[in-house]
Amino acid sequence: MANLQIEATRDDLMYTESSHEISLKSLMFQTGYLTIDYYDESTGLYTLKFPNKEIEASF
């Protein structure tokens, strides 16, 4: 999993239209299992990463 890069848009991360379903990417971000590593203003994409080695190892 070294150098795992997950890209997402703001809408991917903040999806709140349904209280009955949420994307895994959004859930992991909103609960702190993924954090923002980089934001590209030209594309509007966020690159996400695990916040620490313990969480990364658990996956």
C-alpha positions as a printed NumPy array, in Angstrom:
array([[  0.   ,   0.   ,   0.   ],
       [  3.026,   2.257,  -0.097],
       [  2.37 ,   5.436,  -2.064],
       [ -1.362,   4.784,  -2.191],
       [ -3.039,   7.829,  -3.704],
       [ -6.755,   8.372,  -3.581],
       [ -8.194,  11.293,  -5.523],
       [-11.539,  12.912,  -4.799],
       [-13.495,  16.052,  -5.556],
       [-15.083,  18.223,  -2.881],
       [-18.468,  16.707,  -3.718],
       [-17.031,  13.194,  -3.253],
       [-15.832,  14.083,   0.235],
       [-18.8  ,  16.077,   1.483],
       [-21.67 ,  14.028,   0.046],
       [-24.643,  14.465,   2.378],
       [-27.699,  14.08 ,   0.131],
       [-28.802,  10.793,   1.659],
       [-28.754,   9.813,   5.311],
       [-29.083,   6.168,   4.277],
       [-26.056,   5.863,   2.001],
       [-22.597,   7.364,   1.86 ],
       [-19.615,   6.525,  -0.309],
       [-16.717,   4.7  ,   1.32 ],
       [-14.344,   7.5  ,   0.33 ],
       [-16.575,  10.101,   1.981],
       [-17.106,   7.988,   5.089],
       [-13.386,   7.363,   5.541],
       [-12.622,  11.08 ,   5.098],
       [-15.364,  12.318,   7.423],
       [-14.349,   9.872,  10.171],
       [-10.642,  10.708,   9.937],
       [ -9.34 ,   7.517,   8.316],
       [ -8.255,   9.588,   5.294],
       [ -6.828,  13.104,   5.348],
       [ -5.987,  15.642,   2.653],
       [ -2.41 ,  15.361,   1.428],
       [ -2.607,  17.78 ,  -1.5  ],
       [ -5.141,  19.981,  -3.303],
       [ -4.763,  20.824,  -6.998],
       [ -6.55 ,  24.116,  -7.676],
       [ -6.424,  23.7  , -11.455],
       [ -8.369,  20.411, -11.391],
       [-10.226,  20.754,  -8.091],
       [ -8.932,  17.351,  -6.996],
       [ -7.826,  16.419,  -3.511],
       [ -5.202,  13.72 ,  -2.997],
       [ -5.958,  11.777,   0.166],
       [ -3.731,   9.681,   2.409],
       [ -3.868,   7.762,   5.653],
       [ -3.091,  10.113,   8.574],
       [ -0.591,   7.776,  10.265],
       [  1.162,   4.421,   9.969],
       [ -1.17 ,   2.69 ,  12.451],
       [ -4.244,   3.408,  10.356],
       [ -2.421,   2.531,   7.146],
       [ -1.283,  -0.798,   8.629],
       [ -4.838,  -1.64 ,   9.724],
       [ -5.959,  -1.529,   6.102]])
